[in-house]
PDB file of C-alpha atoms in Angstrom:
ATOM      1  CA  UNK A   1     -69.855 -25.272  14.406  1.00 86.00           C
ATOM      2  CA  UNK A   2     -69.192 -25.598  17.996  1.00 91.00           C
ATOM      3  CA  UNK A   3     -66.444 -23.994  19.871  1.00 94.00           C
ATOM      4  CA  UNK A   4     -64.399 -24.552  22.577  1.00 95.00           C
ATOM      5  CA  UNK A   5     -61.862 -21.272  23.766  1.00 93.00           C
ATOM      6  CA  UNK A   6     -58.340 -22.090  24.857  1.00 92.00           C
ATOM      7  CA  UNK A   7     -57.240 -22.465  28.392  1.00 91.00           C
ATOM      8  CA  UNK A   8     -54.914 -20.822  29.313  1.00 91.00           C
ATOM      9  CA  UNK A   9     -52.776 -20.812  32.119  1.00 90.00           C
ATOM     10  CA  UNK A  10     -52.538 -17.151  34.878  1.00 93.00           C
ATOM     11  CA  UNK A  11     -48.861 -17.574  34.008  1.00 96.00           C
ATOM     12  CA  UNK A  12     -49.630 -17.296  30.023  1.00 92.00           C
ATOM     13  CA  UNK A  13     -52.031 -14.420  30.570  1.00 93.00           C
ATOM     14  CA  UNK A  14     -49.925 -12.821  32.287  1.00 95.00           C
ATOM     15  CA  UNK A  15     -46.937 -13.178  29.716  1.00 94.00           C
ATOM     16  CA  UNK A  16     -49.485 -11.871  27.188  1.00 92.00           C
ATOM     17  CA  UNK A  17     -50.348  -8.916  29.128  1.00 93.00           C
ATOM     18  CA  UNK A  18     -46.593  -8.153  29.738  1.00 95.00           C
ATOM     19  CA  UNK A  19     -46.429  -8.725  26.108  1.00 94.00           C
ATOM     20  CA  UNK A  20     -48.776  -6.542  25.116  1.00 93.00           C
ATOM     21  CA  UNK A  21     -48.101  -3.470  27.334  1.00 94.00           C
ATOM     22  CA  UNK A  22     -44.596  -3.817  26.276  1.00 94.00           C
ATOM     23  CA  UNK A  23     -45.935  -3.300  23.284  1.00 94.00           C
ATOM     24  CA  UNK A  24     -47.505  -0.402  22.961  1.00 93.00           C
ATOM     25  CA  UNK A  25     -45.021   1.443  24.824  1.00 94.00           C
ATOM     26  CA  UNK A  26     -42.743   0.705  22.188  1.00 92.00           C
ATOM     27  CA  UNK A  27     -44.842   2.034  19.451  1.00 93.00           C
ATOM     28  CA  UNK A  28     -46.078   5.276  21.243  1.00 93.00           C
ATOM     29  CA  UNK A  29     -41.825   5.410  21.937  1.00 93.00           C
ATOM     30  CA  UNK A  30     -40.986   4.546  18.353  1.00 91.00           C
ATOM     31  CA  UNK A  31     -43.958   6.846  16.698  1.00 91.00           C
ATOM     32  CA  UNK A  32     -42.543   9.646  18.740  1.00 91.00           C
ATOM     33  CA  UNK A  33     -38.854   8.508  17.337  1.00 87.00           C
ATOM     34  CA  UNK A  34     -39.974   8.726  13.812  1.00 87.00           C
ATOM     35  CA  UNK A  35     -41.946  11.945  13.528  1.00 87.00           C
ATOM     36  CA  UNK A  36     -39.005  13.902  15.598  1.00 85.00           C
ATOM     37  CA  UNK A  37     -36.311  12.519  13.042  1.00 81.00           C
ATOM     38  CA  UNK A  38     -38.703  13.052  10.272  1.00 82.00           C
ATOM     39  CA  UNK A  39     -38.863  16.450  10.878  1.00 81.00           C
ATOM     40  CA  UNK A  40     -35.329  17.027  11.273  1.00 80.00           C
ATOM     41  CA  UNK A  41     -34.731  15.203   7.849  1.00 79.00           C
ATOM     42  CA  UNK A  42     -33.047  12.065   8.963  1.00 77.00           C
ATOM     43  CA  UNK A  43     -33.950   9.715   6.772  1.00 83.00           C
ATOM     44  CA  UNK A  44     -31.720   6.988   7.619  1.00 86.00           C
ATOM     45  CA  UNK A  45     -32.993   6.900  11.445  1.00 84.00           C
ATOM     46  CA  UNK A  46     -36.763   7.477  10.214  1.00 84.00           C
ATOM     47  CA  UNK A  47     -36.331   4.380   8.225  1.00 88.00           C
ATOM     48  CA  UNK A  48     -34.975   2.487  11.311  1.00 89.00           C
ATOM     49  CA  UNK A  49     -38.107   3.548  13.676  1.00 88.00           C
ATOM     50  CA  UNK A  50     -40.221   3.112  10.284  1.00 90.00           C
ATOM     51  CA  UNK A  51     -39.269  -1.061  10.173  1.00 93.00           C
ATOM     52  CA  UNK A  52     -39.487  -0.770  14.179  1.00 92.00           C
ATOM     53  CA  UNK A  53     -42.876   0.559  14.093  1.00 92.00           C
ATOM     54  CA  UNK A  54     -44.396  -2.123  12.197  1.00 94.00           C
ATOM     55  CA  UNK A  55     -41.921  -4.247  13.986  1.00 93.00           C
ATOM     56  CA  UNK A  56     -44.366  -3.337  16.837  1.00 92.00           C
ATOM     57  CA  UNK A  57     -47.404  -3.498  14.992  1.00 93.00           C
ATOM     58  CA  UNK A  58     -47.213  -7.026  14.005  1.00 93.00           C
ATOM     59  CA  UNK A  59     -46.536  -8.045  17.928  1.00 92.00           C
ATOM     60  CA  UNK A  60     -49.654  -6.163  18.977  1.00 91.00           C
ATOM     61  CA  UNK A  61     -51.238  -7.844  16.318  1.00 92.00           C
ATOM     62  CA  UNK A  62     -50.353 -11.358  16.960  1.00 92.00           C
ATOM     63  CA  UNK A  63     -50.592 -10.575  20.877  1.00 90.00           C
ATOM     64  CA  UNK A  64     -53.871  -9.493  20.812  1.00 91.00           C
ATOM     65  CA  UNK A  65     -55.087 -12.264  18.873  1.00 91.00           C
ATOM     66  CA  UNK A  66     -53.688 -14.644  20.929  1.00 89.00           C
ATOM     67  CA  UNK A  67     -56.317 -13.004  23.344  1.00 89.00           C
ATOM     68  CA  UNK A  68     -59.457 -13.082  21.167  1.00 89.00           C
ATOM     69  CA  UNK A  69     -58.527 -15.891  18.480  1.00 88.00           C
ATOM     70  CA  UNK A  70     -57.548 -18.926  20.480  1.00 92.00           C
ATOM     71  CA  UNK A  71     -59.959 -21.714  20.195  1.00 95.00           C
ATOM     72  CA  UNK A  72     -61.293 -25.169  18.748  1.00 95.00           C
ATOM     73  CA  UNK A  73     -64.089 -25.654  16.471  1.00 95.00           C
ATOM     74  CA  UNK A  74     -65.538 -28.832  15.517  1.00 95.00           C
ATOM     75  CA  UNK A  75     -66.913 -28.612  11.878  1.00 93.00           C
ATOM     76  CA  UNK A  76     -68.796 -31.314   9.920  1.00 92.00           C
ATOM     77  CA  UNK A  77     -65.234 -32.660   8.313  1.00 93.00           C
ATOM     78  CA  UNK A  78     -62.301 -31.404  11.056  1.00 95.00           C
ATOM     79  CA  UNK A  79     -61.183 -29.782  14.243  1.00 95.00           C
ATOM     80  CA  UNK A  80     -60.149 -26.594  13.551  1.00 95.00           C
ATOM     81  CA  UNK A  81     -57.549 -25.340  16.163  1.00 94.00           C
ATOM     82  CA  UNK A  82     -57.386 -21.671  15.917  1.00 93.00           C
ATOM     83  CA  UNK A  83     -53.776 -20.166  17.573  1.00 91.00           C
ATOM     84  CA  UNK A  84     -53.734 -16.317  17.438  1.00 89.00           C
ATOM     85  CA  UNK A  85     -53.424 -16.206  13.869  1.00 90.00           C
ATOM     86  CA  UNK A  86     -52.648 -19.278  13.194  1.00 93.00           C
ATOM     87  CA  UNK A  87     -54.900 -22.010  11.977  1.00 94.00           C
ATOM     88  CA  UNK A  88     -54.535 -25.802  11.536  1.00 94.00           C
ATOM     89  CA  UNK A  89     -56.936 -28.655  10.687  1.00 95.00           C
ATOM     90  CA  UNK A  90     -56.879 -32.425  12.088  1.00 94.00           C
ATOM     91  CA  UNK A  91     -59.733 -34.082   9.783  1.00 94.00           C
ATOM     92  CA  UNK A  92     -62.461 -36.167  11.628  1.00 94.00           C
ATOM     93  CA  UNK A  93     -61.754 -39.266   9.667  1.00 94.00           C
ATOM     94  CA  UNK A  94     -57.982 -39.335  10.465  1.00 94.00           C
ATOM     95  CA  UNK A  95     -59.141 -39.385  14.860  1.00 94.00           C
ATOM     96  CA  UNK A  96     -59.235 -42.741  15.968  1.00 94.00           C
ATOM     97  CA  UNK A  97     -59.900 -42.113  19.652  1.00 94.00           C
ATOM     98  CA  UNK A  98     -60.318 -39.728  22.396  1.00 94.00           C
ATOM     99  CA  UNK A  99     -58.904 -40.268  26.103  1.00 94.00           C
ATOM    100  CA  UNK A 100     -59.144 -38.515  29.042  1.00 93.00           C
ATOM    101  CA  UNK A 101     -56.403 -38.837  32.154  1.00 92.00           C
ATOM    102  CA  UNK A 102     -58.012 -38.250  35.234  1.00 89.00           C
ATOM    103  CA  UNK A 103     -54.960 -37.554  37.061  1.00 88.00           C
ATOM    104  CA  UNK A 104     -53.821 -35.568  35.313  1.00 88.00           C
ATOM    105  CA  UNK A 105     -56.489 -34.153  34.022  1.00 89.00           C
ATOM    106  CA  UNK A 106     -55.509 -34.109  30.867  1.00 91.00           C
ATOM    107  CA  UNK A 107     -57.956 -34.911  27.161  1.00 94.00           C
ATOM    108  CA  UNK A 108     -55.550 -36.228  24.429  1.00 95.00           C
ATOM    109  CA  UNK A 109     -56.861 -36.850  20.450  1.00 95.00           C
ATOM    110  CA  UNK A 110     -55.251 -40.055  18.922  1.00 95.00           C
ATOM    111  CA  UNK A 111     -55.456 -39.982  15.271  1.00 95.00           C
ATOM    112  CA  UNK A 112     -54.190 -42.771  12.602  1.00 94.00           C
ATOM    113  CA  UNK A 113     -50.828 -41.567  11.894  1.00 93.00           C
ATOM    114  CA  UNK A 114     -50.113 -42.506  15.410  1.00 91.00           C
ATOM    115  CA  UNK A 115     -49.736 -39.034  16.804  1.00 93.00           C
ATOM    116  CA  UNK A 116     -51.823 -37.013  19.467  1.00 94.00           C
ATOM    117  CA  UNK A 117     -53.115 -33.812  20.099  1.00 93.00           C
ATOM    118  CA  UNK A 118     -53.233 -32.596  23.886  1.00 94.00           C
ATOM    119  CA  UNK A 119     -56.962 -30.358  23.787  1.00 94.00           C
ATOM    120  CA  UNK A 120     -56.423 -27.748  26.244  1.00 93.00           C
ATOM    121  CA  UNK A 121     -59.804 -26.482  27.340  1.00 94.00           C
ATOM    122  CA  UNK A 122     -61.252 -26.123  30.596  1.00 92.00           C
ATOM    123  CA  UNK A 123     -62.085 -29.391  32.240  1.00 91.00           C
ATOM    124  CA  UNK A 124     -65.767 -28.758  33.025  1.00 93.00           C
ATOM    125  CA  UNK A 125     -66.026 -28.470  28.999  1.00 94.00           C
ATOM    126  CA  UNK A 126     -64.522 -32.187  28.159  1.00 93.00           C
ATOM    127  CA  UNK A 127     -67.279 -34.206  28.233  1.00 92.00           C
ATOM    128  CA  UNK A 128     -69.195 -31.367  25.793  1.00 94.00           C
ATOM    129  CA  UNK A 129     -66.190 -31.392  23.247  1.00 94.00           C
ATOM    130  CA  UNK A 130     -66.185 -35.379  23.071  1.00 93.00           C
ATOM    131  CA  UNK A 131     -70.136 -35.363  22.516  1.00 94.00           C
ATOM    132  CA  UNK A 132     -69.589 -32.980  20.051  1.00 94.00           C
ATOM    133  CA  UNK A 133     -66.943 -34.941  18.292  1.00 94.00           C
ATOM    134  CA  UNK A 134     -68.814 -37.996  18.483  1.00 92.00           C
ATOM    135  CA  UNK A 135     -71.977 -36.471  17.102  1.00 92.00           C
ATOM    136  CA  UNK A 136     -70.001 -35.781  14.071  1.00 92.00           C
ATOM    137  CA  UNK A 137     -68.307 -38.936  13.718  1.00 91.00           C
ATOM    138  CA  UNK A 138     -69.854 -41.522  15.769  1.00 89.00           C
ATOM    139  CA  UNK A 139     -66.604 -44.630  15.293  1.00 91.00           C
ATOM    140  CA  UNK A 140     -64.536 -42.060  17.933  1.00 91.00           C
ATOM    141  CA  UNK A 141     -63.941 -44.226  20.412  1.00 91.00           C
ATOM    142  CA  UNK A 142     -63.705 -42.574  23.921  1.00 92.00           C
ATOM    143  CA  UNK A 143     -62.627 -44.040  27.392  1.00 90.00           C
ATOM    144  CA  UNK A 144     -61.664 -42.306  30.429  1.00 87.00           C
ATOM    145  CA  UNK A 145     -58.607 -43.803  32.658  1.00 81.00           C
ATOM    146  CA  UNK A 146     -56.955 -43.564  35.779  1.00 75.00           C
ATOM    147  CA  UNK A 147     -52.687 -43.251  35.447  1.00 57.00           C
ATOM    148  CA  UNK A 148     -51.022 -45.643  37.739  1.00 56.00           C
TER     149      UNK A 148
END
């Protein structure tokens, strides 16, 4: 199974950073909350940082694996886009073509149900993630095209 990581953007990285940091100041914060009111015995506020806390947990969670989990992989039957911890499938038999803008610089899916996919990997990788497509399904048609 090949893979391709995500691109993206300094802006998005550093959004996730932000994210993150955030983050884990608000559980070392919260953590600190909850084991000062439950050892003052109140329960109702310990309950609050408790839902917080894991509040927090899940962020870092899903930030982080926005980091380490964001990718394509071309299997023998489908793309698998991989989104943090999200996962979707587009089957090889439902794309019809592949195109690539060069102006924009941009490599778009087209599948049967006459919608698209926008692949956002780096550009140096395109012409490895169409071969790779096209070894698995060789009726992928592919054509590269100046916008005017």
């Amino acid at each position: 199974m090949k893979k391709f990581r995500y691109r993206y953007s300094p802006l998005v990285w550093a959004l996730i950073g932000v994210v993150i940091a955030l983050t884990t100041g608000g559980l070392i914060w919260n953590v600190f909350n909850l084991v000062q009111y439950m050892s003052v015995g109140d329960n109702y506020k310990a309950i609050v940082y408790i839902v917080t806390v894991l509040f927090n947990l899940l962020l870092a969670i899903f930030s982080v694996s926005l980091t380490f989990n964001t990718a394509y992989r071309i299997g023998d039957e489908a793309i698998i886009m991989s989104f943090g911890l999200f996962r979707s499938k587009i089957p090889l038999k439902d794309v019809i073509s592949v195109k690539h803008f060069k102006v924009s610089d941009k490599l778009v899916l087209y599948k049967k149900d006459a919608t698209f996919s926008v692949i956002v990997i780096s550009p140096a990788k395109y012409d490895d993630f169409v071969k790779a497509i096209r070894e698995k399904r060789t009726e992928i048609f592919f054509e590269s095209e100046s916008e005017e």
